[in-house]
CSV table of C-alpha atoms in Angstrom, one decimal:
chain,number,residue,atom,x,y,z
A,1,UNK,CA,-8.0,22.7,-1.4
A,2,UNK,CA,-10.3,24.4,1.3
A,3,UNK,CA,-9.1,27.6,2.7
A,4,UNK,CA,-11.1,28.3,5.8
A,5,UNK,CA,-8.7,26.0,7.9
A,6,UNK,CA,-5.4,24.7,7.7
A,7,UNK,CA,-4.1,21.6,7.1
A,8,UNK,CA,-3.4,19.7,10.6
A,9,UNK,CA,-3.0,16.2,9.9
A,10,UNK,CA,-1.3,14.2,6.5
A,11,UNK,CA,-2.9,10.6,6.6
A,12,UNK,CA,-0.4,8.7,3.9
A,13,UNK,CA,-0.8,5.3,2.4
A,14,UNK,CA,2.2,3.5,2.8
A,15,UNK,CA,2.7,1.0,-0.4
A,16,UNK,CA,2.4,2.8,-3.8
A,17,UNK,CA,2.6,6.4,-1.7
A,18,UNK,CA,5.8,6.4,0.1
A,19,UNK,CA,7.4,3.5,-0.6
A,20,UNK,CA,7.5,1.3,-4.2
A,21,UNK,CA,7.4,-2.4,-2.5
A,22,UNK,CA,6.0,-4.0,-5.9
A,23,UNK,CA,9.3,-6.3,-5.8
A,24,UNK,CA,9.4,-7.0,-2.4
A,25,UNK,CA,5.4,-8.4,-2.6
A,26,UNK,CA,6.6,-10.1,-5.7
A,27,UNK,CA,9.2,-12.5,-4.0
A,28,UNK,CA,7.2,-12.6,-0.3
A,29,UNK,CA,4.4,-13.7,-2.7
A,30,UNK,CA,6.5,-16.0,-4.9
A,31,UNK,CA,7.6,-17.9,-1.8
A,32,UNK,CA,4.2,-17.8,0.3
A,33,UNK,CA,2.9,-19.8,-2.9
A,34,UNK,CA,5.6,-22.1,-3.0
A,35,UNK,CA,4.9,-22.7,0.5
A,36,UNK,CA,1.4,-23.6,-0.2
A,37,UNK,CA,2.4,-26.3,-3.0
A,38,UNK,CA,4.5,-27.7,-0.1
A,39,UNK,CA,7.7,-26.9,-2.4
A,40,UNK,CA,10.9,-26.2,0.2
A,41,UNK,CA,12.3,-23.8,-3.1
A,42,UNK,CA,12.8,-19.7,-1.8
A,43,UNK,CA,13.9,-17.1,-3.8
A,44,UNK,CA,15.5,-13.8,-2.3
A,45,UNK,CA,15.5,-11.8,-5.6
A,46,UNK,CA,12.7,-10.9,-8.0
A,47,UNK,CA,15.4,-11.7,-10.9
A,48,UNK,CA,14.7,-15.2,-9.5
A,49,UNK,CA,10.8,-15.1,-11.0
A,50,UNK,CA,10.8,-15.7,-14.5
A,51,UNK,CA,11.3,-12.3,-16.5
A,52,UNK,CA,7.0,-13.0,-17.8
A,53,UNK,CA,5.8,-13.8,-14.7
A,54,UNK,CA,7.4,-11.0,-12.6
A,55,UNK,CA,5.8,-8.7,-15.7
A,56,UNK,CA,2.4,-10.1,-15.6
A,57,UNK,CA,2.5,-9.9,-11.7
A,58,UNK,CA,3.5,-6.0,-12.0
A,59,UNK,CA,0.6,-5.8,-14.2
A,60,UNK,CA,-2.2,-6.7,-12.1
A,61,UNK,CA,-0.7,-5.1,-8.8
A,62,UNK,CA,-2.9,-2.1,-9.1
A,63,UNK,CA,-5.7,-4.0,-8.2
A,64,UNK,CA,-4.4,-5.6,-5.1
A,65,UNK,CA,-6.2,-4.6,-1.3
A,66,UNK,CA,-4.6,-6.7,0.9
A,67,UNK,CA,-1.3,-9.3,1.7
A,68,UNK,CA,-3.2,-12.5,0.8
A,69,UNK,CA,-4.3,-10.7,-3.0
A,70,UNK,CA,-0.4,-11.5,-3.8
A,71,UNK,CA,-0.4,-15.0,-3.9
A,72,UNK,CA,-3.9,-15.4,-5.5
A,73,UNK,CA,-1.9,-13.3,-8.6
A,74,UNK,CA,0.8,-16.1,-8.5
A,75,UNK,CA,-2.3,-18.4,-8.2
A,76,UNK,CA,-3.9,-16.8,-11.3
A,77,UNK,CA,-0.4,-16.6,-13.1
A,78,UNK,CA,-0.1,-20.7,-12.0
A,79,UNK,CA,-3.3,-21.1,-14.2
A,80,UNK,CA,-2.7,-19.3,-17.0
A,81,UNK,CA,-5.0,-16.5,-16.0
A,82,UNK,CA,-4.2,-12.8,-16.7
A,83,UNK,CA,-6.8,-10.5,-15.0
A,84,UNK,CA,-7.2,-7.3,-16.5
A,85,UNK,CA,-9.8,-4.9,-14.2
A,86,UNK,CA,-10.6,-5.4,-10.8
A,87,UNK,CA,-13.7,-6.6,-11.4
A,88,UNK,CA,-12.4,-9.7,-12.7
A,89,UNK,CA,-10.1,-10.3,-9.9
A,90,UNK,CA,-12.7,-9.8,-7.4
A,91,UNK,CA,-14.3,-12.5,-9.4
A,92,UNK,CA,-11.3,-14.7,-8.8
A,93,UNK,CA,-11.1,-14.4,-4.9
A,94,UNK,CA,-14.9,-15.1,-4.8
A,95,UNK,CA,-14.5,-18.2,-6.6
A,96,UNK,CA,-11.5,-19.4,-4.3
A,97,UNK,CA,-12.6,-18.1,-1.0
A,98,UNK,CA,-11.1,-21.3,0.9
A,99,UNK,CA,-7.7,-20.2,0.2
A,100,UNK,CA,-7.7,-17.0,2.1
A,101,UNK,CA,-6.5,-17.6,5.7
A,102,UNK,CA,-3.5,-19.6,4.3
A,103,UNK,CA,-2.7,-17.2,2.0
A,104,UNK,CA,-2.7,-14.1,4.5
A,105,UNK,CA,-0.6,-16.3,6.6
A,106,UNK,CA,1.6,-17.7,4.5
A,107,UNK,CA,2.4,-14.5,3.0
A,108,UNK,CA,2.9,-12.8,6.5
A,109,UNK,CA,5.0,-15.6,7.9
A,110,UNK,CA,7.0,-15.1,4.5
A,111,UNK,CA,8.0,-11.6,4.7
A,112,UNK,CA,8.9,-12.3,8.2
A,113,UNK,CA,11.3,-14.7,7.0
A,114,UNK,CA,13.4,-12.6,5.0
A,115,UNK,CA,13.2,-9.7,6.9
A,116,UNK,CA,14.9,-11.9,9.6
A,117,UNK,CA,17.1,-14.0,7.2
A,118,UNK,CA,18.1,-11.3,5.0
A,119,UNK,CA,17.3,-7.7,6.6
A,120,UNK,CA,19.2,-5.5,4.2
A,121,UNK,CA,17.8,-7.1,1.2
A,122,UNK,CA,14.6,-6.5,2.8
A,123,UNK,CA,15.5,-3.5,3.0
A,124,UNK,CA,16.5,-2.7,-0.7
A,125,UNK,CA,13.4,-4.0,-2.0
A,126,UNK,CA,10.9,-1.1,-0.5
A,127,UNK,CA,12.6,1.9,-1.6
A,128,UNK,CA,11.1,5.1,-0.7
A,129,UNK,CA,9.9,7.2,-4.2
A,130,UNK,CA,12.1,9.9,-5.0
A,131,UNK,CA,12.1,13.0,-2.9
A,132,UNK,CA,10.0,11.4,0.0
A,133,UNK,CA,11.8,11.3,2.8
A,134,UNK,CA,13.5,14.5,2.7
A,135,UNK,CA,10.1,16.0,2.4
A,136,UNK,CA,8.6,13.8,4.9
A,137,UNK,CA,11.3,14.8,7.1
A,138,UNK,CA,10.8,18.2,6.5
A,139,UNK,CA,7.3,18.7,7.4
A,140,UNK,CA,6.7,21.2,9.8
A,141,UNK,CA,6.0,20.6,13.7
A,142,UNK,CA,2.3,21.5,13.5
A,143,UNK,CA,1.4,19.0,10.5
A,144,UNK,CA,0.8,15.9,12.4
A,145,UNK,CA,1.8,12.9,10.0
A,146,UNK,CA,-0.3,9.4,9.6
A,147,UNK,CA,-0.2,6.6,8.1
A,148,UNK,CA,-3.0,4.4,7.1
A,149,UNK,CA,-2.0,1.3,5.6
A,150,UNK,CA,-2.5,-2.8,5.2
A,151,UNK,CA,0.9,-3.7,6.1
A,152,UNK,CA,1.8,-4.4,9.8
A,153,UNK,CA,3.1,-1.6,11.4
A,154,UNK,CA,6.2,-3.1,12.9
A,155,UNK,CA,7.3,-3.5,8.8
A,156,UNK,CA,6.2,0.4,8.1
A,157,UNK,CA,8.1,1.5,11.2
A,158,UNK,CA,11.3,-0.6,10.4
A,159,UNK,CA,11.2,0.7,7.4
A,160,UNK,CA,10.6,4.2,7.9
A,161,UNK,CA,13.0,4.3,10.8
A,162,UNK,CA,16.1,3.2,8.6
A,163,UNK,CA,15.2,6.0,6.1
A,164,UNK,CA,15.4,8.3,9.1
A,165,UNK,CA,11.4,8.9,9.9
A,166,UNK,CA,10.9,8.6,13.0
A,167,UNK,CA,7.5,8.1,14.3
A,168,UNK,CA,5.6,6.6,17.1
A,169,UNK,CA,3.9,3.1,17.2
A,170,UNK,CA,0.7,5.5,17.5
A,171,UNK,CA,1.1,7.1,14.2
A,172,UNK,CA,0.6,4.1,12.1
A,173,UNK,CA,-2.5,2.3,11.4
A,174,UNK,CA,-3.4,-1.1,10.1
A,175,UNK,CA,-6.4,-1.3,8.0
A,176,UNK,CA,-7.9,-4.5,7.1
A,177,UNK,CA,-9.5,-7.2,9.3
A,178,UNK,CA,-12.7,-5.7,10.9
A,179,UNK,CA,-11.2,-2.0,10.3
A,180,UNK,CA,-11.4,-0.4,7.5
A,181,UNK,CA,-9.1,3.1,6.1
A,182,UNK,CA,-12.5,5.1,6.5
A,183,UNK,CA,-13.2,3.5,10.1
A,184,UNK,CA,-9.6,4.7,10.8
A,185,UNK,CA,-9.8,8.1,9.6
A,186,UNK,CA,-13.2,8.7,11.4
A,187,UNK,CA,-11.1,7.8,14.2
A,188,UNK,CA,-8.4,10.3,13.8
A,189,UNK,CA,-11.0,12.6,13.4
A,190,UNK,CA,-12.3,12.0,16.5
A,191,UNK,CA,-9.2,11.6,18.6
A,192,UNK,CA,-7.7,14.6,17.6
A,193,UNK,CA,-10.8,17.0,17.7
A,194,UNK,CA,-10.3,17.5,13.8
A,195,UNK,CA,-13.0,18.8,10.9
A,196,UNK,CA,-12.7,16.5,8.1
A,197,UNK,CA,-11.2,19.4,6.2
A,198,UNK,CA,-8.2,20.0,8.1
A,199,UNK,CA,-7.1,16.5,7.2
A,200,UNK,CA,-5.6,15.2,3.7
A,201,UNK,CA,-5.9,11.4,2.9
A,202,UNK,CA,-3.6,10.4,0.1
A,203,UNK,CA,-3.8,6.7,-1.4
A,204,UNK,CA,-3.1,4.7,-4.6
A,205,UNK,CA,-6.4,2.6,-4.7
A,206,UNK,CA,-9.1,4.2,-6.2
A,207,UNK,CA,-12.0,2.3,-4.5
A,208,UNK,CA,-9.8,3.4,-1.1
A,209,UNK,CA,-10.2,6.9,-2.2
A,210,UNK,CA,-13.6,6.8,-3.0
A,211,UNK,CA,-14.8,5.4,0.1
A,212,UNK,CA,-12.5,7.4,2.6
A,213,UNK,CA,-14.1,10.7,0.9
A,214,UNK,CA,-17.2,9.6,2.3
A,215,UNK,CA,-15.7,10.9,5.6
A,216,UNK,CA,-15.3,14.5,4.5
A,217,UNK,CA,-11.6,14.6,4.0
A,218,UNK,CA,-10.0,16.0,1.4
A,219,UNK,CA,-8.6,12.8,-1.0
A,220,UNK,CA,-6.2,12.4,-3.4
A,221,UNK,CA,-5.4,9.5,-5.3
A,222,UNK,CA,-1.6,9.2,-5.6
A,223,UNK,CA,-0.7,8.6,-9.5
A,224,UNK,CA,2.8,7.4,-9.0
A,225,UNK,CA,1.3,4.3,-7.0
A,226,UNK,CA,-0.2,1.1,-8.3
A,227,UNK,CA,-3.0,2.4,-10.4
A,228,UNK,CA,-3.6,3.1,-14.4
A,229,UNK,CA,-5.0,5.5,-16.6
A,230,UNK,CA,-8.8,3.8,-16.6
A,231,UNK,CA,-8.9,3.6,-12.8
A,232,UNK,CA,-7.6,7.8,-12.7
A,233,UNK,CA,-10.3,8.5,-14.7
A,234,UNK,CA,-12.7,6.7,-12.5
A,235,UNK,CA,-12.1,8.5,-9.2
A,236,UNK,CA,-11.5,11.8,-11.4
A,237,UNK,CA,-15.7,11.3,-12.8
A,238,UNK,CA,-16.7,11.0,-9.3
A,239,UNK,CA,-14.5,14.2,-8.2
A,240,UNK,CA,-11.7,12.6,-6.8
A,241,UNK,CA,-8.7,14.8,-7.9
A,242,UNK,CA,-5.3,12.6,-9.0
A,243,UNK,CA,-2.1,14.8,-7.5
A,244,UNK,CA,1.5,13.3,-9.2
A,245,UNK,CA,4.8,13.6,-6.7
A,246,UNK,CA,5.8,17.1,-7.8
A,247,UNK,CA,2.6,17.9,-6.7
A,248,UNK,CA,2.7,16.5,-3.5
A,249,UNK,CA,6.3,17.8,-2.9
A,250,UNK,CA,5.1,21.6,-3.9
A,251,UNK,CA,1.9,20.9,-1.3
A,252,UNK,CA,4.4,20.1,1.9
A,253,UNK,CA,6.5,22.6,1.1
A,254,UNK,CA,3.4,24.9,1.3
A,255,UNK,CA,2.4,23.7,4.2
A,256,UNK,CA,5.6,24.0,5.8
């Protein structure tokens, strides 16, 4: 950690960092790909998914980017497919690139659909990791708090909000079409007068990591999120560091 400045700003993934959505994707997936078959059949539970399927899906989560990745694993899992790096699933989206706008909507207009229908089940099914909120709650006045994320920002605020964080619409981020995590953190550097130093990025996707360093910020790649031992030993070769909750808990309560 540099010691010339203090930290001033914590930019936080949101999936696979504060909360563990794996089962909500899995059944807003499940049904976004039923919806592209044309089939009316929607689950609300991920005991609904075949015990297999659901394991397989939870298996190839770490190398998802964005919403429309979900249902091209239910795609993959359709055909019999079971990717194993990220490599090969990059592979798999290049070769069925015609499928991408419908699945980004479908998946979108999904999870809008049980958030509506079913709002407390919704709910349930991104639970914060243990110990986050009352540390994210505790974080002291001067440490301004980010997040940086895929997912909309009305579903990180609603969900945030009913764990009792409250932050404003300004403090969360969207990443993805036309702006990337790095293009957002060069922006909060720049809107809040800020050396890269003075700000700490923390995210579970390796490659996410590795380009947001390019910025200057100090990075660390969360290993309680959606990631494995080959991908932590990847970022940790090019001088990425890997911090594990405890870690991050004993870090805010330092910089409280």
């Amino acid at each position: 950690m540099p010691k010339t400045r203090p930290i001033r700003l914590l930019a936080l993934d949101f999936d696979g960092v504060i909360v563990d959505s794996v089962l909500e994707c899995a059944v807003v997936a499940y049904n976004g790909y039923q919806a592209f078959q044309d089939l009316d059949f929607r689950i609300r539970s991920p005991q609904e998914i075949p015990a297999e399927m659901l394991s397989k899906f939870r298996s190839m989560r770490p190398f998802i980017r964005s919403g429309e990745d979900y249902l091209y694993l239910f795609q993959a899992l359709d055909e019999g497919i079971t990717i194993t790096d990220q490599g090969k699933f990059d592979k798999f989206l290049d070769a069925h690139p015609a499928r991408k706008e419908s699945y980004y909507q479908l998946f979108y207009s999904e999870r809008e659909a049980l958030m509506i229908s079913d709002h407390k089940n919704w709910i349930a099914l991104n639970p914060p990791y243990d110990g986050m909120i009352v540390s994210l709650q505790s974080i002291k006045p001067e440490l301004t708090l980010q997040i940086v994320s895929t997912k909309a920002p009305q579903y990180i605020w609603e969900i945030l909000n009913y764990n009792g964080i409250l932050l404003d619409v300004e403090q969360i981020h969207q990443a993805g079409r036309g702006s990337s995590k790095s293009d957002i953190v060069n922006t909060i550097l720049q809107e809040n007068n800020l050396s890269p130093e003075e700000v700490v990025f923390i995210d579970d996707h390796p490659d996410t990591v590795l380009k947001v360093s390019e910025t200057g910020v100090v990075c660390f790649l969360a290993e309680w999120g959606y990631n494995n031992v080959e991908r932590r030993h990847f970022n940790m070769d090019n001088d990425i560091s890997v911090i594990c909750l405890t870690e991050l808990m004993g870090l805010l309560k330092k910089w409280k």
